[in-house]
Amino acid sequence: MKRQLLLLLLLCLAVAAPPATAQTAEDSLLSGETTGALTVAPGPVSNIQLKDTDNDHGHSVTLSWEISPDDGAGLNNVIGYEIYRAPSMEGPFVKRAGVPAGSHSHVDVGSKEKDSPDYMEDYIDYYYKIRTITADSAVYAESAVAGPIQSYGQWFNTGRVPVLIFVACFLALTLYFINRAKGGADLYVRPLAGIGAVDEAIGRATEMGKPILYVLGLGTAADIATIASYTILGRVAKKVAEYQTGLIVPCYDPIVMTVAQETVKASYADAGRPDAYKEDMVYFVTQSQFAYVAAVNGTMLRDHPATNIYMGKFYAESLILAETGALAGSIQIAGTDEIAQIPFFVVACDYTLIGEELYAASAYLGREPLLLGSLKAQDYAKAGVILIAVVGFILLNFGVDGFKEFFFVSN
């Protein structure tokens, strides 16, 4: 009987005692160790520094911090950091980004578009905190809230000083040549075959007694190519008025037509032949692309103009126009800044002004001091760029890296 009572007493003591494994886990949590799947919270990041991001347009804040003591050391259980932002210290905090362990900084860039869900307004207070995360999403440590900080844009990006220097040099060159042109200096412009062919083509049309067809393209009156084309049209119309040759200008855009009418009218007046000007020389066709092409092609085949001049902005209709003109036996001169259409003009026309040669032709034929001055400045600027590239190539091959660093532009 005594022996049975002793066994019963020992059994009661065993049930009342806490489990040995549970005690071990609790001790580990307190001491900061890891036991199997149970992860202990790491230490938080510290010394969070906030500042507006330098040399930007605003809407951005740069954060830096000292990493957790358990990042790569200590418990070594940190896998990364999450950045949170809020409009007040109390929140609500919204996750902005995540960076891997070992990161010391992050740039929080928001959108500058007001209708964007990521819009970040300048000149208002923002608060940040950083969450140190582990492999267990339920185990993390949060830093103290840092802030406030405001984002704003800088009026000048100091990383773009080289660009400022080159812009200032180009501006000085432009003003210098414009003043020379206004003073009557004869600025030399390298002649282009397409420019020289304009006078030749007008003379041929006069001898044949056939009109000249001038196409301004499908651009609007605001396109640079169309503006350049007006200048060339003015020169052609003046020559046509002097030689008493016919001129046909079908237009795709009614505003372009209005400006073209005034240009031709002024040219006839300059040539001393205002009476020879007729309003139906310049007329509106349609704003349907291929209906316009069909109408112009019909003019080519009916009137057989001696010369077709295409100057302005062209798209898919370029080859159709040029092919029809070639079949009609006309001399054709084309110029456009639409790079994709240039091969078609090169194949089907007698002369082609490629890209910016259209603008050069405008300056050359117009002899306008502003255009001539800017054209000369561009030529010198291009020569300068080529010279710098050659010098840079030589210096880099001799191991002189400082020259390259001068031209580095950030952002």
Coordinates of C-alpha atoms in Angstrom, one line a residue:
M1 CA 0.0 0.0 0.0
K2 CA 2.8 2.5 0.9
R3 CA 4.6 1.6 -2.4
Q4 CA 1.4 2.5 -4.4
L5 CA 1.0 5.8 -2.6
L6 CA 4.6 6.7 -3.4
L7 CA 4.1 5.9 -7.1
L8 CA 0.9 8.1 -7.2
L9 CA 2.8 11.0 -5.6
L10 CA 5.6 10.8 -8.1
L11 CA 3.1 10.7 -11.0
C12 CA 1.4 13.9 -9.7
L13 CA 4.8 15.7 -9.5
A14 CA 5.7 14.8 -13.0
V15 CA 2.4 16.1 -14.4
A16 CA 2.7 19.4 -12.5
A17 CA 6.3 20.1 -13.7
P18 CA 6.7 22.4 -16.9
P19 CA 7.9 20.7 -20.1
A20 CA 11.7 20.9 -20.5
T21 CA 11.5 22.0 -24.3
A22 CA 9.2 25.0 -23.6
Q23 CA 11.5 26.3 -21.0
T24 CA 14.4 26.2 -23.5
A25 CA 12.5 28.1 -26.2
E26 CA 11.6 30.9 -23.8
D27 CA 15.1 31.3 -22.7
S28 CA 16.2 31.6 -26.3
L29 CA 13.8 34.4 -27.0
L30 CA 15.1 36.3 -24.1
S31 CA 18.7 35.8 -25.1
G32 CA 18.3 36.5 -28.8
E33 CA 19.1 33.0 -30.2
T34 CA 17.5 31.0 -32.9
T35 CA 16.0 27.6 -32.3
G36 CA 14.7 25.7 -35.4
A37 CA 11.8 27.5 -37.1
L38 CA 11.4 30.0 -34.3
T39 CA 13.2 33.2 -35.3
V40 CA 14.1 36.0 -32.9
A41 CA 13.4 39.6 -33.8
P42 CA 16.6 41.4 -35.0
G43 CA 17.8 44.7 -33.9
P44 CA 16.3 47.7 -35.8
V45 CA 18.2 50.1 -38.0
S46 CA 19.4 53.4 -36.4
N47 CA 20.4 56.9 -37.2
I48 CA 18.0 57.4 -40.1
Q49 CA 19.0 60.5 -42.1
L50 CA 16.5 62.2 -44.5
K51 CA 17.3 64.8 -47.2
D52 CA 15.8 66.1 -50.4
T53 CA 17.4 64.4 -53.4
D54 CA 20.0 66.7 -55.0
N55 CA 19.9 67.9 -58.6
D56 CA 16.4 66.6 -59.4
H57 CA 13.0 68.1 -60.3
G58 CA 11.6 67.4 -56.8
H59 CA 9.2 64.6 -55.8
S60 CA 12.0 62.6 -54.3
V61 CA 13.6 62.0 -50.8
T62 CA 16.9 60.3 -50.1
L63 CA 17.2 58.0 -47.0
S64 CA 20.3 56.7 -45.3
W65 CA 20.7 54.6 -42.1
E66 CA 23.0 52.4 -40.1
I67 CA 22.2 48.8 -40.7
S68 CA 20.8 46.4 -38.0
P69 CA 23.4 44.9 -35.7
D70 CA 22.1 41.5 -36.8
D71 CA 22.7 42.3 -40.5
G72 CA 25.7 40.1 -41.3
A73 CA 26.6 39.8 -37.6
G74 CA 25.0 39.0 -34.3
L75 CA 21.9 36.8 -35.0
N76 CA 22.6 37.2 -38.7
N77 CA 19.0 36.7 -39.5
V78 CA 18.2 39.9 -41.5
I79 CA 17.2 39.4 -45.1
G80 CA 16.3 43.0 -46.0
Y81 CA 14.6 46.3 -45.1
E82 CA 11.3 47.8 -46.0
I83 CA 10.8 51.5 -46.4
Y84 CA 7.6 53.1 -45.1
R85 CA 6.3 56.6 -45.6
A86 CA 3.5 58.6 -44.0
P87 CA 2.2 62.2 -44.0
S88 CA 2.3 62.4 -40.2
M89 CA 4.1 60.7 -37.3
E90 CA 1.1 58.7 -36.4
G91 CA 0.7 57.4 -39.9
P92 CA -0.8 55.7 -41.8
F93 CA 2.5 54.4 -43.1
V94 CA 2.6 53.0 -46.6
K95 CA 5.3 50.6 -47.9
R96 CA 7.4 52.4 -50.6
A97 CA 10.1 49.9 -51.4
G98 CA 12.2 46.9 -50.2
V99 CA 16.0 46.7 -50.3
P100 CA 18.2 43.7 -49.6
A101 CA 20.3 43.2 -46.4
G102 CA 23.5 45.3 -46.3
S103 CA 21.8 48.3 -47.9
H104 CA 22.6 51.6 -46.3
S105 CA 20.5 54.0 -48.4
H106 CA 17.5 54.3 -50.7
V107 CA 16.0 57.0 -52.9
D108 CA 12.2 57.3 -52.6
V109 CA 11.1 58.7 -56.0
G110 CA 7.4 59.5 -56.5
S111 CA 5.6 60.7 -59.6
K112 CA 5.4 64.3 -60.6
E113 CA 2.0 63.7 -62.4
K114 CA -0.8 64.8 -60.2
D115 CA -3.2 62.3 -61.6
S116 CA -0.8 59.4 -60.9
P117 CA -1.5 57.2 -57.8
D118 CA 2.2 57.5 -57.0
Y119 CA 2.1 61.3 -57.0
M120 CA 4.5 62.8 -54.4
E121 CA 3.8 66.4 -53.7
D122 CA 6.6 68.9 -53.0
Y123 CA 6.8 71.2 -50.0
I124 CA 4.8 69.1 -47.6
D125 CA 6.1 67.0 -44.6
Y126 CA 6.8 63.3 -44.9
Y127 CA 7.8 60.8 -42.2
Y128 CA 9.7 57.6 -42.7
K129 CA 10.4 54.4 -40.8
I130 CA 12.3 51.3 -41.7
R131 CA 11.3 47.7 -41.0
T132 CA 14.1 45.2 -40.6
I133 CA 12.7 41.9 -41.8
T134 CA 13.6 38.2 -41.5
A135 CA 12.7 35.0 -43.2
D136 CA 9.7 34.8 -41.0
S137 CA 7.2 37.5 -42.0
A138 CA 5.9 37.7 -38.5
V139 CA 9.3 38.4 -37.0
Y140 CA 10.7 41.9 -37.7
A141 CA 11.9 45.1 -36.0
E142 CA 10.8 48.6 -36.7
S143 CA 12.9 51.7 -36.3
A144 CA 11.9 55.0 -34.7
V145 CA 10.0 57.4 -37.0
A146 CA 12.2 59.9 -38.7
G147 CA 11.1 63.3 -40.1
P148 CA 9.7 65.5 -41.2
I149 CA 11.3 66.1 -44.6
Q150 CA 10.1 68.0 -47.6
S151 CA 11.0 67.3 -51.3
Y152 CA 11.5 70.1 -53.8
G153 CA 13.2 70.7 -57.1
Q154 CA 16.5 72.5 -57.8
W155 CA 16.6 75.3 -60.3
F156 CA 19.9 74.0 -61.8
N157 CA 21.4 70.5 -61.9
T158 CA 25.1 71.0 -61.0
G159 CA 25.9 67.8 -62.8
R160 CA 25.1 69.4 -66.1
V161 CA 27.7 72.2 -66.0
P162 CA 29.4 70.9 -69.2
V163 CA 26.1 71.2 -71.0
L164 CA 25.7 74.8 -69.8
I165 CA 29.2 75.6 -71.0
F166 CA 28.5 74.2 -74.5
V167 CA 25.1 75.9 -74.8
A168 CA 26.7 79.3 -73.8
C169 CA 29.4 78.8 -76.5
F170 CA 26.9 77.9 -79.1
L171 CA 24.7 80.9 -78.2
A172 CA 27.7 83.2 -78.5
L173 CA 28.6 81.8 -81.9
T174 CA 25.0 82.2 -83.1
L175 CA 24.8 85.8 -82.0
Y176 CA 28.2 86.5 -83.5
F177 CA 27.3 85.2 -87.0
I178 CA 23.8 86.7 -86.9
N179 CA 25.4 90.2 -86.3
R180 CA 27.8 89.6 -89.1
A181 CA 25.0 88.6 -91.4
K182 CA 23.0 91.7 -90.5
G183 CA 26.0 93.8 -91.1
G184 CA 26.1 92.6 -94.7
A185 CA 28.9 90.1 -94.5
D186 CA 28.9 87.4 -97.2
L187 CA 28.7 84.2 -95.1
Y188 CA 29.8 81.2 -97.1
V189 CA 27.4 78.3 -97.1
R190 CA 28.6 75.1 -98.7
P191 CA 26.5 74.6 -101.8
L192 CA 24.3 71.6 -102.1
A193 CA 23.4 69.9 -105.4
G194 CA 19.7 70.0 -104.6
I195 CA 19.8 73.8 -104.0
G196 CA 21.7 74.5 -107.2
A197 CA 19.2 72.3 -109.1
V198 CA 16.2 74.6 -108.1
D199 CA 17.3 77.4 -110.4
E200 CA 18.1 74.9 -113.1
A201 CA 14.7 73.2 -112.8
I202 CA 12.9 76.6 -113.0
G203 CA 14.8 77.5 -116.2
R204 CA 14.0 74.1 -117.7
A205 CA 10.3 74.6 -117.0
T206 CA 10.4 78.1 -118.6
E207 CA 12.0 76.7 -121.7
M208 CA 9.5 73.9 -122.0
G209 CA 6.5 76.2 -121.3
K210 CA 5.3 73.9 -118.5
P211 CA 4.4 74.7 -114.9
I212 CA 6.2 73.8 -111.7
L213 CA 4.5 71.6 -109.1
Y214 CA 5.4 72.5 -105.5
V215 CA 4.2 70.1 -102.8
L216 CA 4.5 71.2 -99.1
G217 CA 3.8 67.8 -97.7
L218 CA 1.4 66.7 -95.0
G219 CA 2.9 68.7 -92.1
T220 CA 1.1 71.5 -90.3
A221 CA 2.0 75.1 -90.3
A222 CA 3.8 74.6 -86.9
D223 CA 6.2 71.9 -88.2
I224 CA 9.8 73.1 -88.7
A225 CA 10.0 71.3 -92.0
T226 CA 6.9 73.2 -93.3
I227 CA 8.3 76.5 -92.1
A228 CA 11.5 75.8 -94.0
S229 CA 9.5 74.8 -97.0
Y230 CA 7.8 78.2 -96.9
T231 CA 11.1 80.0 -97.4
I232 CA 12.0 77.7 -100.3
L233 CA 8.6 78.3 -101.8
G234 CA 9.1 82.0 -101.6
R235 CA 12.3 81.8 -103.5
V236 CA 10.8 79.5 -106.1
A237 CA 7.7 81.7 -106.6
K238 CA 9.9 84.8 -107.0
K239 CA 11.9 83.1 -109.8
V240 CA 8.7 81.8 -111.4
A241 CA 7.3 85.3 -111.4
E242 CA 10.5 86.6 -113.0
Y243 CA 10.5 83.9 -115.7
Q244 CA 6.7 84.0 -116.2
T245 CA 6.3 80.3 -115.6
G246 CA 3.3 78.6 -114.2
L247 CA 3.1 77.4 -110.5
I248 CA 0.9 74.8 -109.0
V249 CA 0.7 74.4 -105.2
P250 CA -1.8 71.8 -104.0
C251 CA -2.2 71.9 -100.1
Y252 CA -3.1 69.2 -97.6
D253 CA -3.8 71.6 -94.7
P254 CA -6.1 74.7 -95.0
I255 CA -3.9 76.8 -92.7
V256 CA -0.8 75.8 -94.6
M257 CA -2.6 76.9 -97.8
T258 CA -3.4 80.3 -96.3
V259 CA 0.3 80.9 -95.4
A260 CA 1.4 79.6 -98.7
Q261 CA -0.9 81.9 -100.6
E262 CA 0.5 84.9 -98.7
T263 CA 4.1 83.7 -99.4
V264 CA 3.6 83.3 -103.1
K265 CA 1.7 86.6 -103.3
A266 CA 4.6 88.4 -101.5
S267 CA 7.1 86.8 -103.8
Y268 CA 5.2 87.9 -107.0
A269 CA 5.1 91.4 -105.5
D270 CA 8.9 91.3 -104.8
A271 CA 9.5 90.2 -108.4
G272 CA 7.5 93.2 -109.7
R273 CA 4.7 91.0 -111.0
P274 CA 1.8 91.3 -108.6
D275 CA -0.6 91.3 -111.5
A276 CA 0.6 87.8 -112.5
Y277 CA -0.4 86.3 -109.2
K278 CA -3.6 84.2 -109.1
E279 CA -5.2 82.8 -106.0
D280 CA -5.9 79.5 -107.6
M281 CA -2.2 78.8 -107.9
V282 CA -2.3 77.7 -104.3
Y283 CA -5.4 75.7 -103.4
F284 CA -6.7 73.3 -100.8
V285 CA -7.3 69.6 -101.9
T286 CA -8.3 67.5 -98.9
Q287 CA -7.1 66.3 -95.5
S288 CA -7.4 62.6 -96.4
Q289 CA -3.9 61.4 -97.0
F290 CA -4.4 59.1 -100.0
A291 CA -7.2 61.1 -101.5
Y292 CA -4.7 64.0 -101.5
V293 CA -2.1 61.8 -103.2
A294 CA -4.5 60.7 -105.8
A295 CA -5.4 64.3 -106.6
V296 CA -1.7 65.4 -106.9
N297 CA -0.9 62.4 -109.0
G298 CA -3.8 63.3 -111.3
T299 CA -2.3 66.8 -111.7
M300 CA 1.1 65.3 -112.6
L301 CA -0.4 63.1 -115.3
R302 CA -2.8 65.8 -116.7
D303 CA -0.6 68.9 -116.7
H304 CA 2.8 67.2 -117.0
P305 CA 4.7 69.8 -115.0
A306 CA 8.4 70.2 -116.0
T307 CA 9.5 70.1 -112.4
N308 CA 8.1 68.6 -109.2
I309 CA 9.5 70.0 -105.9
Y310 CA 8.7 68.1 -102.7
M311 CA 9.7 70.1 -99.6
G312 CA 8.3 69.5 -96.1
K313 CA 7.0 66.6 -94.0
F314 CA 6.1 63.4 -95.8
Y315 CA 4.9 60.0 -94.8
A316 CA 3.8 56.9 -96.7
E317 CA 2.7 58.9 -99.7
S318 CA 6.3 59.9 -100.5
L319 CA 7.1 57.0 -102.8
I320 CA 3.7 57.2 -104.6
L321 CA 4.2 60.8 -105.4
A322 CA 7.8 60.5 -106.5
E323 CA 7.1 57.4 -108.6
T324 CA 4.3 59.0 -110.4
G325 CA 6.4 62.1 -111.1
A326 CA 9.2 60.0 -112.4
L327 CA 6.8 58.2 -114.8
A328 CA 5.5 61.6 -116.0
G329 CA 9.1 62.6 -116.9
S330 CA 9.5 65.5 -114.6
I331 CA 12.7 66.7 -112.9
Q332 CA 12.1 66.0 -109.2
I333 CA 13.8 67.7 -106.2
A334 CA 12.8 66.5 -102.7
G335 CA 13.7 67.4 -99.1
T336 CA 12.3 66.2 -95.8
D337 CA 13.4 65.6 -92.2
E338 CA 11.4 62.4 -92.0
I339 CA 14.4 59.9 -92.1
A340 CA 12.2 56.9 -93.0
Q341 CA 11.0 58.6 -96.2
I342 CA 14.4 59.7 -97.5
P343 CA 15.3 56.4 -99.2
F344 CA 12.2 56.6 -101.3
F345 CA 13.0 60.1 -102.4
V346 CA 16.6 59.1 -103.1
V347 CA 15.5 56.3 -105.4
A348 CA 12.8 58.2 -107.3
C349 CA 14.0 61.8 -107.4
D350 CA 16.8 63.5 -109.2
Y351 CA 18.0 65.5 -106.1
T352 CA 17.3 64.9 -102.5
L353 CA 18.0 67.2 -99.5
I354 CA 18.6 64.8 -96.6
G355 CA 17.4 65.8 -93.1
E356 CA 18.8 69.1 -92.0
E357 CA 19.9 70.0 -95.5
L358 CA 16.3 71.1 -95.9
Y359 CA 16.9 73.7 -93.2
A360 CA 20.2 74.6 -94.8
A361 CA 18.5 75.1 -98.2
S362 CA 15.9 77.3 -96.5
A363 CA 18.7 79.5 -95.1
Y364 CA 20.7 79.4 -98.3
L365 CA 17.9 80.4 -100.6
G366 CA 16.2 82.8 -98.2
R367 CA 19.5 84.6 -97.2
E368 CA 17.7 85.7 -94.0
P369 CA 20.4 86.9 -91.5
L370 CA 18.8 84.9 -88.6
L371 CA 18.8 81.7 -90.6
L372 CA 22.3 82.2 -92.0
G373 CA 23.7 83.1 -88.6
S374 CA 22.3 80.0 -86.9
L375 CA 23.3 77.8 -89.8
K376 CA 27.0 79.0 -89.6
A377 CA 26.9 78.5 -85.8
Q378 CA 25.7 75.0 -86.3
D379 CA 28.5 74.3 -88.8
Y380 CA 31.2 75.5 -86.3
A381 CA 29.6 73.6 -83.4
K382 CA 29.7 70.4 -85.4
A383 CA 33.3 71.0 -86.3
G384 CA 34.0 71.6 -82.6
V385 CA 32.3 68.3 -81.6
I386 CA 34.3 66.4 -84.2
L387 CA 37.5 68.0 -83.0
I388 CA 36.7 67.1 -79.4
A389 CA 35.9 63.6 -80.3
V390 CA 39.2 63.1 -82.1
V391 CA 41.2 64.7 -79.2
G392 CA 39.3 62.5 -76.7
F393 CA 40.0 59.4 -78.7
I394 CA 43.7 60.1 -78.7
L395 CA 44.0 61.1 -75.0
L396 CA 42.0 58.0 -73.9
N397 CA 44.3 55.8 -75.9
F398 CA 47.2 57.3 -74.0
G399 CA 45.6 56.7 -70.7
V400 CA 44.5 60.3 -69.9
D401 CA 41.1 59.8 -68.2
G402 CA 40.6 63.4 -66.9
F403 CA 39.4 64.6 -70.3
K404 CA 36.6 62.1 -70.3
E405 CA 35.5 63.0 -66.8
F406 CA 35.0 66.7 -67.8
F407 CA 32.2 65.6 -70.2
F408 CA 30.4 63.4 -67.7
V409 CA 26.8 64.5 -67.2
S410 CA 24.7 63.1 -64.4
N411 CA 20.9 62.4 -64.5

